[in-house]
C-alpha angles and dihedrals in degrees: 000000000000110000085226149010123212118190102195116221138176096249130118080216117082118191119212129201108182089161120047089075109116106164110120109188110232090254089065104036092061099059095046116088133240090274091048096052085066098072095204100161092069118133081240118210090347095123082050088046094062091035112136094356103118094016085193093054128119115230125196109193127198105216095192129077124248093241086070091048133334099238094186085058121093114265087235097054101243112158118249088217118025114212096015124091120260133149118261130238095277100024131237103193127008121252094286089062084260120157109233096178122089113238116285085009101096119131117270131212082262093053098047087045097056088035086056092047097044096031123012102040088050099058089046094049091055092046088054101051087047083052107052091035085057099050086042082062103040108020091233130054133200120203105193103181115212115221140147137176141172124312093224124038110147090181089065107025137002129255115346132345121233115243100230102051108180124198130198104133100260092314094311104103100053144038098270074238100062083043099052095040084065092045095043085062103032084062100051089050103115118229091012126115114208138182129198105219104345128142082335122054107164118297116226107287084066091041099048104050090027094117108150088175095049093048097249106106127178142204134181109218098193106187116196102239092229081083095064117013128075081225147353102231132064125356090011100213122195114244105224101207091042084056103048087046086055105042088063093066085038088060098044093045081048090049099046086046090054086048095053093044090053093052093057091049091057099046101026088224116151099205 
């Protein structure tokens, strides 16, 4: 299977999935544990979600899943959030502080560094060249990467989860008017909650192509699952009226995002 697939629009926006993969080689399977084999840290539906939301957009799609290799973790290691708990760039536990691997099948050093050199790098790779050929077009490129992940996970945050969770570092990673165009609408968005750089500021992928100054600019979009989902628990199936009730807000906050980055493109400016 192909580590990732890339469908090339016209777009200044690109859209990134580093998540929905859930392809585990055999190699691997067989050393996770029951509770691992479930998966259940997927960015479930998301890249159905966005289907057909921006139709010029660029999308970049991890096909593998996170428990081979985070791809939206830093190649070194370094944690996204020191002195709270996350999970690495091969896991160890899901997202509960549950062990997956079976014991004494953890990944080594070995492991991670062939995973970064067969997964990881390749994705990356392919982000990067959407990247530079959009901005080539455009003179200015968006990545707006696409995540989700459960309303309630006392392990990594306290209470509920807002359902908007907006990432850009703090303000570092985007035009303030890219920014301000998602939480415009996020906030107009009746019977949605949202947050600007809460428990989720942008993981690394956002953190490492953000560069305002450089015209790429980048932006996490971390939906609660609650949003989307019947339930978030096993199968997680996607609630259909739940989703098209959400994709309106999705395509606005999309739309708004294109126009921004046009704007940017006619007058150069970088705020």
């Amino acid at each position: 299977m192909a580590v990732y697939e890339v469908r090339q629009g016209t777009s200044p926006v690109i859209l990134g999935f580093p998540h929905t993969g859930t392809h585990v080689p055999s190699s691997i399977w067989e050393r996770l544990n029951d509770n691992g084999r479930i998966l259940a840290d997927t960015d479930w539906h998301i890249h159905e979600l966005y289907e057909g939301l921006l139709p010029d957009a660029t999308t970049v799609r991890a096909t593998f899943h996170r428990y081979v290799i985070d791809a939206n973790r830093d190649p070194e290691g370094v944690s996204l959030y020191p002195g709270q708990n996350t999970t690495g760039l091969v896991p160890e536990t899901d997202f509960d502080g549950v062990p997956i691997w079976k014991d004494g099948e953890g990944p080594t050093e070995a492991n991670i560094a062939e995973r970064l050199r067969a997964f990881h790098a390749p994705y990356h790779g392919a982000l990067a060249a959407q990247i530079a050929r959009v901005k080539a077009i455009h003179g200015v490129a968006v990545l707006y990467d696409c995540h989700s992940i459960r309303s309630h996970i006392p392990f990594l945050f306290e209470g509920k989860l807002p359902d908007f969770n907006i990432g850009t570092d703090m303000g570092q990673t985007c035009a303030r008017a890219i920014e301000r165009s998602a939480v415009e609408i996020a906030a107009k968005a009746d019977g949605y909650s949202h947050v600007l750089n809460g428990r989720f500021k942008g993981g690394w992928t956002t953190r490492h192509y953000g560069r305002p100054q450089q015209g790429v600019h980048a932006i996490q979009m971390e939906l609660a699952q609650s949003t989307h989902l019947t339930a978030e628990a096993p199968p997680f199936a996607l609630d259909v009226a739940k989703a098209e009730r959400l994709r309106r807000h999705l395509r606005n906050i999309l739309e708004a995002i294109e126009a921004k980055a046009f704007d940017l493109q006619r007058t150069g400016s970088e705020a």
